PDB file of C-alpha atoms in Angstrom:
ATOM      1  CA  UNK A  19     -33.918 -74.904 -99.240  1.00 51.00           C
ATOM      2  CA  UNK A  20     -34.272 -72.132-101.677  1.00 58.00           C
ATOM      3  CA  UNK A  21     -32.470 -68.847-101.428  1.00 62.00           C
ATOM      4  CA  UNK A  22     -35.420 -66.793-100.087  1.00 65.00           C
ATOM      5  CA  UNK A  23     -36.076 -69.214 -97.283  1.00 69.00           C
ATOM      6  CA  UNK A  24     -32.490 -69.210 -96.191  1.00 71.00           C
ATOM      7  CA  UNK A  25     -32.544 -65.428 -96.040  1.00 72.00           C
ATOM      8  CA  UNK A  26     -35.444 -65.460 -93.567  1.00 69.00           C
ATOM      9  CA  UNK A  27     -33.768 -68.046 -91.399  1.00 70.00           C
ATOM     10  CA  UNK A  28     -30.660 -65.971 -91.252  1.00 68.00           C
ATOM     11  CA  UNK A  29     -32.575 -62.850 -90.261  1.00 70.00           C
ATOM     12  CA  UNK A  30     -34.430 -64.723 -87.480  1.00 69.00           C
ATOM     13  CA  UNK A  31     -31.149 -66.069 -86.080  1.00 72.00           C
ATOM     14  CA  UNK A  32     -29.532 -62.642 -86.161  1.00 68.00           C
ATOM     15  CA  UNK A  33     -32.452 -61.069 -84.350  1.00 68.00           C
ATOM     16  CA  UNK A  34     -32.374 -63.791 -81.697  1.00 65.00           C
ATOM     17  CA  UNK A  35     -28.653 -63.231 -81.156  1.00 65.00           C
ATOM     18  CA  UNK A  36     -29.193 -59.507 -80.633  1.00 64.00           C
ATOM     19  CA  UNK A  37     -31.947 -60.159 -78.113  1.00 64.00           C
ATOM     20  CA  UNK A  38     -29.768 -62.704 -76.324  1.00 63.00           C
ATOM     21  CA  UNK A  39     -26.829 -60.259 -76.097  1.00 59.00           C
ATOM     22  CA  UNK A  40     -29.099 -57.451 -74.915  1.00 58.00           C
ATOM     23  CA  UNK A  41     -30.690 -59.709 -72.311  1.00 57.00           C
ATOM     24  CA  UNK A  42     -27.323 -60.798 -70.909  1.00 54.00           C
ATOM     25  CA  UNK A  43     -25.857 -57.245 -70.437  1.00 56.00           C
ATOM     26  CA  UNK A  44     -24.927 -56.676 -66.662  1.00 59.00           C
ATOM     27  CA  UNK A  45     -26.912 -54.019 -64.870  1.00 65.00           C
ATOM     28  CA  UNK A  46     -24.962 -51.127 -63.161  1.00 73.00           C
ATOM     29  CA  UNK A  47     -25.562 -51.198 -59.313  1.00 76.00           C
ATOM     30  CA  UNK A  48     -27.061 -48.059 -57.698  1.00 82.00           C
ATOM     31  CA  UNK A  49     -24.626 -45.666 -55.860  1.00 84.00           C
ATOM     32  CA  UNK A  50     -24.680 -46.056 -52.025  1.00 84.00           C
ATOM     33  CA  UNK A  51     -26.192 -43.126 -50.060  1.00 85.00           C
ATOM     34  CA  UNK A  52     -23.754 -40.412 -48.866  1.00 87.00           C
ATOM     35  CA  UNK A  53     -22.567 -40.859 -45.189  1.00 86.00           C
ATOM     36  CA  UNK A  54     -23.990 -38.397 -42.662  1.00 86.00           C
ATOM     37  CA  UNK A  55     -21.749 -35.375 -41.831  1.00 88.00           C
ATOM     38  CA  UNK A  56     -19.596 -35.739 -38.681  1.00 90.00           C
ATOM     39  CA  UNK A  57     -20.935 -34.013 -35.567  1.00 92.00           C
ATOM     40  CA  UNK A  58     -19.482 -30.514 -35.039  1.00 94.00           C
ATOM     41  CA  UNK A  59     -16.543 -30.133 -32.670  1.00 95.00           C
ATOM     42  CA  UNK A  60     -17.242 -28.320 -29.388  1.00 96.00           C
ATOM     43  CA  UNK A  61     -15.877 -24.842 -28.697  1.00 96.00           C
ATOM     44  CA  UNK A  62     -15.207 -23.290 -25.287  1.00 97.00           C
ATOM     45  CA  UNK A  63     -13.963 -20.072 -23.668  1.00 97.00           C
ATOM     46  CA  UNK A  64     -13.202 -19.317 -19.988  1.00 97.00           C
ATOM     47  CA  UNK A  65     -12.264 -16.018 -18.318  1.00 97.00           C
ATOM     48  CA  UNK A  66     -11.756 -14.659 -14.765  1.00 97.00           C
ATOM     49  CA  UNK A  67     -12.731 -11.127 -13.760  1.00 97.00           C
ATOM     50  CA  UNK A  68     -10.770  -9.773 -12.002  1.00 96.00           C
ATOM     51  CA  UNK A  69      -7.776 -11.895 -12.912  1.00 96.00           C
ATOM     52  CA  UNK A  70      -5.767 -10.656  -9.891  1.00 96.00           C
ATOM     53  CA  UNK A  71      -7.123 -10.613  -6.340  1.00 96.00           C
ATOM     54  CA  UNK A  72      -5.822 -10.431  -2.810  1.00 93.00           C
ATOM     55  CA  UNK A  73      -6.018 -13.512  -0.571  1.00 92.00           C
ATOM     56  CA  UNK A  74      -9.488 -13.696   0.919  1.00 90.00           C
ATOM     57  CA  UNK A  75     -11.166 -11.929  -2.021  1.00 94.00           C
ATOM     58  CA  UNK A  76     -13.381 -13.504  -4.724  1.00 95.00           C
ATOM     59  CA  UNK A  77     -13.360 -13.451  -8.498  1.00 96.00           C
ATOM     60  CA  UNK A  78     -15.923 -14.585 -11.098  1.00 97.00           C
ATOM     61  CA  UNK A  79     -15.297 -17.322 -13.647  1.00 97.00           C
ATOM     62  CA  UNK A  80     -17.386 -16.955 -16.830  1.00 97.00           C
ATOM     63  CA  UNK A  81     -17.553 -19.576 -19.581  1.00 97.00           C
ATOM     64  CA  UNK A  82     -19.388 -20.300 -22.812  1.00 97.00           C
ATOM     65  CA  UNK A  83     -19.395 -23.464 -24.919  1.00 97.00           C
ATOM     66  CA  UNK A  84     -21.003 -24.681 -28.130  1.00 96.00           C
ATOM     67  CA  UNK A  85     -21.748 -28.224 -29.296  1.00 96.00           C
ATOM     68  CA  UNK A  86     -20.951 -29.566 -25.820  1.00 96.00           C
ATOM     69  CA  UNK A  87     -23.062 -31.930 -23.759  1.00 95.00           C
ATOM     70  CA  UNK A  88     -20.806 -32.141 -20.693  1.00 96.00           C
ATOM     71  CA  UNK A  89     -18.729 -29.330 -19.164  1.00 97.00           C
ATOM     72  CA  UNK A  90     -16.498 -29.551 -16.089  1.00 97.00           C
ATOM     73  CA  UNK A  91     -14.109 -27.078 -14.457  1.00 97.00           C
ATOM     74  CA  UNK A  92     -11.270 -28.299 -12.234  1.00 94.00           C
ATOM     75  CA  UNK A  93     -11.765 -27.293  -8.595  1.00 90.00           C
ATOM     76  CA  UNK A  94     -15.387 -26.387  -9.406  1.00 93.00           C
ATOM     77  CA  UNK A  95     -16.879 -29.618 -10.814  1.00 95.00           C
ATOM     78  CA  UNK A  96     -19.603 -30.218 -13.366  1.00 95.00           C
ATOM     79  CA  UNK A  97     -21.243 -27.045 -14.613  1.00 96.00           C
ATOM     80  CA  UNK A  98     -23.799 -25.901 -17.167  1.00 96.00           C
ATOM     81  CA  UNK A  99     -22.710 -25.532 -20.765  1.00 96.00           C
ATOM     82  CA  UNK A 100     -22.524 -21.753 -20.209  1.00 96.00           C
ATOM     83  CA  UNK A 101     -22.581 -19.727 -17.017  1.00 96.00           C
ATOM     84  CA  UNK A 102     -20.548 -18.077 -14.275  1.00 96.00           C
ATOM     85  CA  UNK A 103     -19.392 -18.930 -10.768  1.00 96.00           C
ATOM     86  CA  UNK A 104     -17.685 -17.073  -7.913  1.00 96.00           C
ATOM     87  CA  UNK A 105     -14.453 -18.600  -6.603  1.00 96.00           C
ATOM     88  CA  UNK A 106     -12.058 -17.630  -3.798  1.00 95.00           C
ATOM     89  CA  UNK A 107      -8.696 -19.344  -4.337  1.00 95.00           C
ATOM     90  CA  UNK A 108      -6.139 -19.015  -1.545  1.00 92.00           C
ATOM     91  CA  UNK A 109      -3.212 -19.307  -3.964  1.00 93.00           C
ATOM     92  CA  UNK A 110      -2.669 -18.455  -7.624  1.00 96.00           C
ATOM     93  CA  UNK A 111      -4.663 -21.015  -9.658  1.00 95.00           C
ATOM     94  CA  UNK A 112      -5.148 -21.951 -13.296  1.00 96.00           C
ATOM     95  CA  UNK A 113      -8.746 -23.095 -13.825  1.00 97.00           C
ATOM     96  CA  UNK A 114      -9.186 -25.638 -16.639  1.00 97.00           C
ATOM     97  CA  UNK A 115     -12.529 -26.161 -18.375  1.00 97.00           C
ATOM     98  CA  UNK A 116     -13.175 -29.307 -20.386  1.00 97.00           C
ATOM     99  CA  UNK A 117     -16.118 -29.381 -22.813  1.00 97.00           C
ATOM    100  CA  UNK A 118     -17.150 -32.751 -24.305  1.00 96.00           C
ATOM    101  CA  UNK A 119     -19.667 -33.466 -27.039  1.00 95.00           C
ATOM    102  CA  UNK A 120     -20.397 -35.863 -29.893  1.00 95.00           C
ATOM    103  CA  UNK A 121     -17.747 -34.082 -31.950  1.00 94.00           C
ATOM    104  CA  UNK A 122     -14.930 -34.490 -29.421  1.00 95.00           C
ATOM    105  CA  UNK A 123     -13.625 -32.449 -26.482  1.00 96.00           C
ATOM    106  CA  UNK A 124     -11.757 -29.184 -25.967  1.00 96.00           C
ATOM    107  CA  UNK A 125     -10.071 -27.388 -23.036  1.00 97.00           C
ATOM    108  CA  UNK A 126     -10.012 -23.717 -22.058  1.00 97.00           C
ATOM    109  CA  UNK A 127      -8.068 -22.144 -19.141  1.00 97.00           C
ATOM    110  CA  UNK A 128      -8.138 -18.973 -17.054  1.00 97.00           C
ATOM    111  CA  UNK A 129      -5.400 -17.901 -14.614  1.00 96.00           C
ATOM    112  CA  UNK A 130      -6.247 -16.208 -11.299  1.00 97.00           C
ATOM    113  CA  UNK A 131      -3.291 -14.567  -9.528  1.00 97.00           C
ATOM    114  CA  UNK A 132      -3.593 -14.256  -5.760  1.00 96.00           C
ATOM    115  CA  UNK A 133      -1.489 -11.644  -3.980  1.00 95.00           C
ATOM    116  CA  UNK A 134      -0.987 -11.278  -0.265  1.00 91.00           C
ATOM    117  CA  UNK A 135      -2.470  -8.183   1.394  1.00 86.00           C
ATOM    118  CA  UNK A 136       0.049  -5.623   2.649  1.00 86.00           C
ATOM    119  CA  UNK A 137       1.057  -6.011   6.284  1.00 88.00           C
ATOM    120  CA  UNK A 138      -0.939  -3.940   8.717  1.00 89.00           C
ATOM    121  CA  UNK A 139       0.627  -0.610   9.622  1.00 89.00           C
ATOM    122  CA  UNK A 140       2.676  -0.593  12.800  1.00 90.00           C
ATOM    123  CA  UNK A 141       0.847   0.577  15.865  1.00 89.00           C
ATOM    124  CA  UNK A 142       0.953   4.296  16.318  1.00 87.00           C
ATOM    125  CA  UNK A 143       3.553   5.531  18.732  1.00 85.00           C
ATOM    126  CA  UNK A 144       2.066   6.704  21.983  1.00 87.00           C
ATOM    127  CA  UNK A 145       1.533  10.433  21.922  1.00 91.00           C
ATOM    128  CA  UNK A 146       3.698  12.535  24.183  1.00 93.00           C
ATOM    129  CA  UNK A 147       2.303  14.658  26.931  1.00 95.00           C
ATOM    130  CA  UNK A 148       2.648  18.435  26.798  1.00 95.00           C
ATOM    131  CA  UNK A 149       5.286  18.199  29.531  1.00 95.00           C
ATOM    132  CA  UNK A 150       7.311  15.727  27.488  1.00 95.00           C
ATOM    133  CA  UNK A 151       6.981  17.786  24.317  1.00 96.00           C
ATOM    134  CA  UNK A 152       7.966  20.958  26.142  1.00 97.00           C
ATOM    135  CA  UNK A 153      11.011  19.320  27.755  1.00 96.00           C
ATOM    136  CA  UNK A 154      12.159  17.895  24.401  1.00 96.00           C
ATOM    137  CA  UNK A 155      11.782  21.103  22.404  1.00 97.00           C
ATOM    138  CA  UNK A 156      12.301  24.087  24.693  1.00 98.00           C
ATOM    139  CA  UNK A 157      15.972  24.299  25.613  1.00 97.00           C
ATOM    140  CA  UNK A 158      17.792  26.252  28.288  1.00 98.00           C
ATOM    141  CA  UNK A 159      20.147  29.077  27.390  1.00 98.00           C
ATOM    142  CA  UNK A 160      23.369  29.992  29.217  1.00 98.00           C
ATOM    143  CA  UNK A 161      25.128  33.240  30.191  1.00 98.00           C
ATOM    144  CA  UNK A 162      28.647  34.453  30.600  1.00 97.00           C
ATOM    145  CA  UNK A 163      29.917  35.260  34.076  1.00 97.00           C
ATOM    146  CA  UNK A 164      28.143  38.236  35.649  1.00 96.00           C
ATOM    147  CA  UNK A 165      26.229  38.872  32.369  1.00 97.00           C
ATOM    148  CA  UNK A 166      22.566  38.697  31.407  1.00 97.00           C
ATOM    149  CA  UNK A 167      22.656  39.596  27.708  1.00 97.00           C
ATOM    150  CA  UNK A 168      21.728  36.650  25.450  1.00 97.00           C
ATOM    151  CA  UNK A 169      24.761  35.247  23.632  1.00 96.00           C
ATOM    152  CA  UNK A 170      24.692  34.847  19.837  1.00 95.00           C
ATOM    153  CA  UNK A 171      24.634  31.043  19.968  1.00 93.00           C
ATOM    154  CA  UNK A 172      21.770  31.108  22.456  1.00 97.00           C
ATOM    155  CA  UNK A 173      19.753  33.478  20.249  1.00 97.00           C
ATOM    156  CA  UNK A 174      19.418  30.558  17.844  1.00 96.00           C
ATOM    157  CA  UNK A 175      18.198  28.364  20.713  1.00 97.00           C
ATOM    158  CA  UNK A 176      15.553  30.963  21.594  1.00 98.00           C
ATOM    159  CA  UNK A 177      14.501  31.110  17.925  1.00 97.00           C
ATOM    160  CA  UNK A 178      13.915  27.347  17.981  1.00 97.00           C
ATOM    161  CA  UNK A 179      12.062  27.643  21.277  1.00 98.00           C
ATOM    162  CA  UNK A 180       9.847  30.384  19.811  1.00 98.00           C
ATOM    163  CA  UNK A 181       9.014  28.260  16.752  1.00 97.00           C
ATOM    164  CA  UNK A 182       7.874  25.385  18.949  1.00 97.00           C
ATOM    165  CA  UNK A 183       5.862  27.693  21.222  1.00 97.00           C
ATOM    166  CA  UNK A 184       4.177  29.285  18.192  1.00 96.00           C
ATOM    167  CA  UNK A 185       2.977  25.819  17.168  1.00 96.00           C
ATOM    168  CA  UNK A 186       1.628  25.191  20.698  1.00 97.00           C
ATOM    169  CA  UNK A 187      -0.241  28.364  21.624  1.00 96.00           C
ATOM    170  CA  UNK A 188      -1.940  26.611  24.547  1.00 95.00           C
ATOM    171  CA  UNK A 189       1.308  26.385  26.506  1.00 97.00           C
ATOM    172  CA  UNK A 190       2.203  28.923  29.141  1.00 97.00           C
ATOM    173  CA  UNK A 191       5.485  28.686  30.964  1.00 98.00           C
ATOM    174  CA  UNK A 192       7.970  30.156  33.455  1.00 98.00           C
ATOM    175  CA  UNK A 193      11.486  31.398  32.712  1.00 98.00           C
ATOM    176  CA  UNK A 194      13.701  30.696  35.713  1.00 98.00           C
ATOM    177  CA  UNK A 195      16.870  32.829  36.134  1.00 98.00           C
ATOM    178  CA  UNK A 196      19.807  30.995  37.776  1.00 98.00           C
ATOM    179  CA  UNK A 197      23.368  31.961  38.776  1.00 98.00           C
ATOM    180  CA  UNK A 198      26.524  30.216  39.910  1.00 96.00           C
ATOM    181  CA  UNK A 199      27.594  30.099  43.549  1.00 95.00           C
ATOM    182  CA  UNK A 200      29.786  33.185  43.485  1.00 95.00           C
ATOM    183  CA  UNK A 201      28.470  36.495  44.827  1.00 94.00           C
ATOM    184  CA  UNK A 202      25.926  37.355  47.468  1.00 97.00           C
ATOM    185  CA  UNK A 203      22.452  35.964  47.560  1.00 96.00           C
ATOM    186  CA  UNK A 204      20.904  39.390  46.931  1.00 97.00           C
ATOM    187  CA  UNK A 205      23.189  40.101  43.998  1.00 97.00           C
ATOM    188  CA  UNK A 206      22.502  36.731  42.390  1.00 97.00           C
ATOM    189  CA  UNK A 207      18.739  37.075  42.826  1.00 97.00           C
ATOM    190  CA  UNK A 208      18.902  40.385  40.939  1.00 98.00           C
ATOM    191  CA  UNK A 209      21.200  38.877  38.298  1.00 98.00           C
ATOM    192  CA  UNK A 210      18.904  35.855  37.899  1.00 98.00           C
ATOM    193  CA  UNK A 211      15.930  38.187  37.482  1.00 98.00           C
ATOM    194  CA  UNK A 212      17.744  40.065  34.724  1.00 98.00           C
ATOM    195  CA  UNK A 213      18.601  36.796  32.967  1.00 98.00           C
ATOM    196  CA  UNK A 214      15.008  35.550  33.092  1.00 98.00           C
ATOM    197  CA  UNK A 215      13.718  38.854  31.752  1.00 98.00           C
ATOM    198  CA  UNK A 216      16.309  39.082  28.969  1.00 98.00           C
ATOM    199  CA  UNK A 217      15.187  35.643  27.733  1.00 98.00           C
ATOM    200  CA  UNK A 218      11.518  36.663  27.982  1.00 98.00           C
ATOM    201  CA  UNK A 219      12.074  39.903  26.055  1.00 98.00           C
ATOM    202  CA  UNK A 220      13.736  38.079  23.201  1.00 97.00           C
ATOM    203  CA  UNK A 221      10.955  35.488  23.042  1.00 98.00           C
ATOM    204  CA  UNK A 222       8.424  38.325  22.892  1.00 97.00           C
ATOM    205  CA  UNK A 223      10.417  39.894  20.038  1.00 97.00           C
ATOM    206  CA  UNK A 224      10.260  36.523  18.289  1.00 97.00           C
ATOM    207  CA  UNK A 225       6.441  36.509  18.495  1.00 96.00           C
ATOM    208  CA  UNK A 226       5.629  34.711  21.753  1.00 97.00           C
ATOM    209  CA  UNK A 227       2.858  36.648  23.575  1.00 97.00           C
ATOM    210  CA  UNK A 228       4.152  38.129  26.846  1.00 97.00           C
ATOM    211  CA  UNK A 229       1.062  36.963  28.757  1.00 97.00           C
ATOM    212  CA  UNK A 230       2.166  33.370  28.213  1.00 97.00           C
ATOM    213  CA  UNK A 231       5.493  33.995  29.988  1.00 98.00           C
ATOM    214  CA  UNK A 232       6.141  34.265  33.732  1.00 98.00           C
ATOM    215  CA  UNK A 233       9.592  34.980  35.154  1.00 98.00           C
ATOM    216  CA  UNK A 234      11.206  34.135  38.474  1.00 98.00           C
ATOM    217  CA  UNK A 235      14.746  34.338  39.862  1.00 98.00           C
ATOM    218  CA  UNK A 236      16.286  31.651  42.034  1.00 98.00           C
ATOM    219  CA  UNK A 237      19.735  33.257  42.118  1.00 97.00           C
ATOM    220  CA  UNK A 238      22.187  30.642  43.272  1.00 97.00           C
ATOM    221  CA  UNK A 239      19.651  28.706  45.366  1.00 97.00           C
ATOM    222  CA  UNK A 240      18.859  25.901  42.875  1.00 96.00           C
ATOM    223  CA  UNK A 241      22.074  24.941  41.106  1.00 96.00           C
ATOM    224  CA  UNK A 242      21.966  22.114  38.605  1.00 94.00           C
ATOM    225  CA  UNK A 243      25.637  21.340  39.302  1.00 95.00           C
ATOM    226  CA  UNK A 244      27.350  21.536  42.717  1.00 93.00           C
ATOM    227  CA  UNK A 245      31.039  21.262  41.844  1.00 93.00           C
ATOM    228  CA  UNK A 246      33.149  24.381  42.367  1.00 92.00           C
ATOM    229  CA  UNK A 247      34.543  24.446  38.822  1.00 95.00           C
ATOM    230  CA  UNK A 248      34.073  26.754  35.882  1.00 95.00           C
ATOM    231  CA  UNK A 249      32.453  23.962  33.874  1.00 94.00           C
ATOM    232  CA  UNK A 250      29.899  23.459  36.618  1.00 96.00           C
ATOM    233  CA  UNK A 251      29.347  27.193  37.159  1.00 97.00           C
ATOM    234  CA  UNK A 252      28.639  27.589  33.431  1.00 97.00           C
ATOM    235  CA  UNK A 253      25.829  25.062  33.716  1.00 96.00           C
ATOM    236  CA  UNK A 254      24.317  27.060  36.563  1.00 97.00           C
ATOM    237  CA  UNK A 255      24.358  30.432  34.758  1.00 98.00           C
ATOM    238  CA  UNK A 256      21.187  29.781  32.803  1.00 98.00           C
ATOM    239  CA  UNK A 257      17.589  30.586  31.956  1.00 98.00           C
ATOM    240  CA  UNK A 258      15.551  27.460  32.538  1.00 98.00           C
ATOM    241  CA  UNK A 259      12.051  27.013  30.996  1.00 98.00           C
ATOM    242  CA  UNK A 260       9.293  25.202  32.875  1.00 97.00           C
ATOM    243  CA  UNK A 261       5.811  24.467  31.523  1.00 97.00           C
ATOM    244  CA  UNK A 262       3.027  25.870  33.696  1.00 95.00           C
ATOM    245  CA  UNK A 263       0.540  23.289  34.979  1.00 82.00           C
TER     246      UNK A 263
END
């Protein structure tokens, strides 16, 4: 084999080697497709308006959710994904909402406080009659022996009587003059008349119209106490007030 022929053989072998190497090179596999994104997580909110009620009253639960396919509220049951509902709990209650979806589940709560209504007011006291009011508020006054001028302490009693009578202008009344057992009947009738009139005059001065007041003397004929003692006689020396009927 001459030199030129050997050169061609060598070139052919080299070219075949290159083709063989190129043909045996491993192909790079294609990248797998990206996984789909996870489903979004659900969101939820729950509120009660008003949040505080009295027993027997109602309140409104309002909720909203996103990415949820199933929503339930304890004590209410399965509900729409968003909405509202009226509830009337008898005791304070925490309502729990659970929202579920492809992306998971989530809870939301709302607290409703239930208070007890105040107790009913006590029944009104029965109103007093005019006679009872008069007897409770218009007091007798008393006199010293053989006197008919109003004593200082009894002036205050007449002032209180006049204040009550001013607040009850519909009341007319009688002032009875009384005496103790000593002295003649005629003398005590005159003394009782003076005592009744002295009480009337002071009431008139204190603003009670005279036409509302009648006077009468019983002298010693109607004692309130029958013992023959100074303590008893003092009780009989009086001006006694009686409501006219």
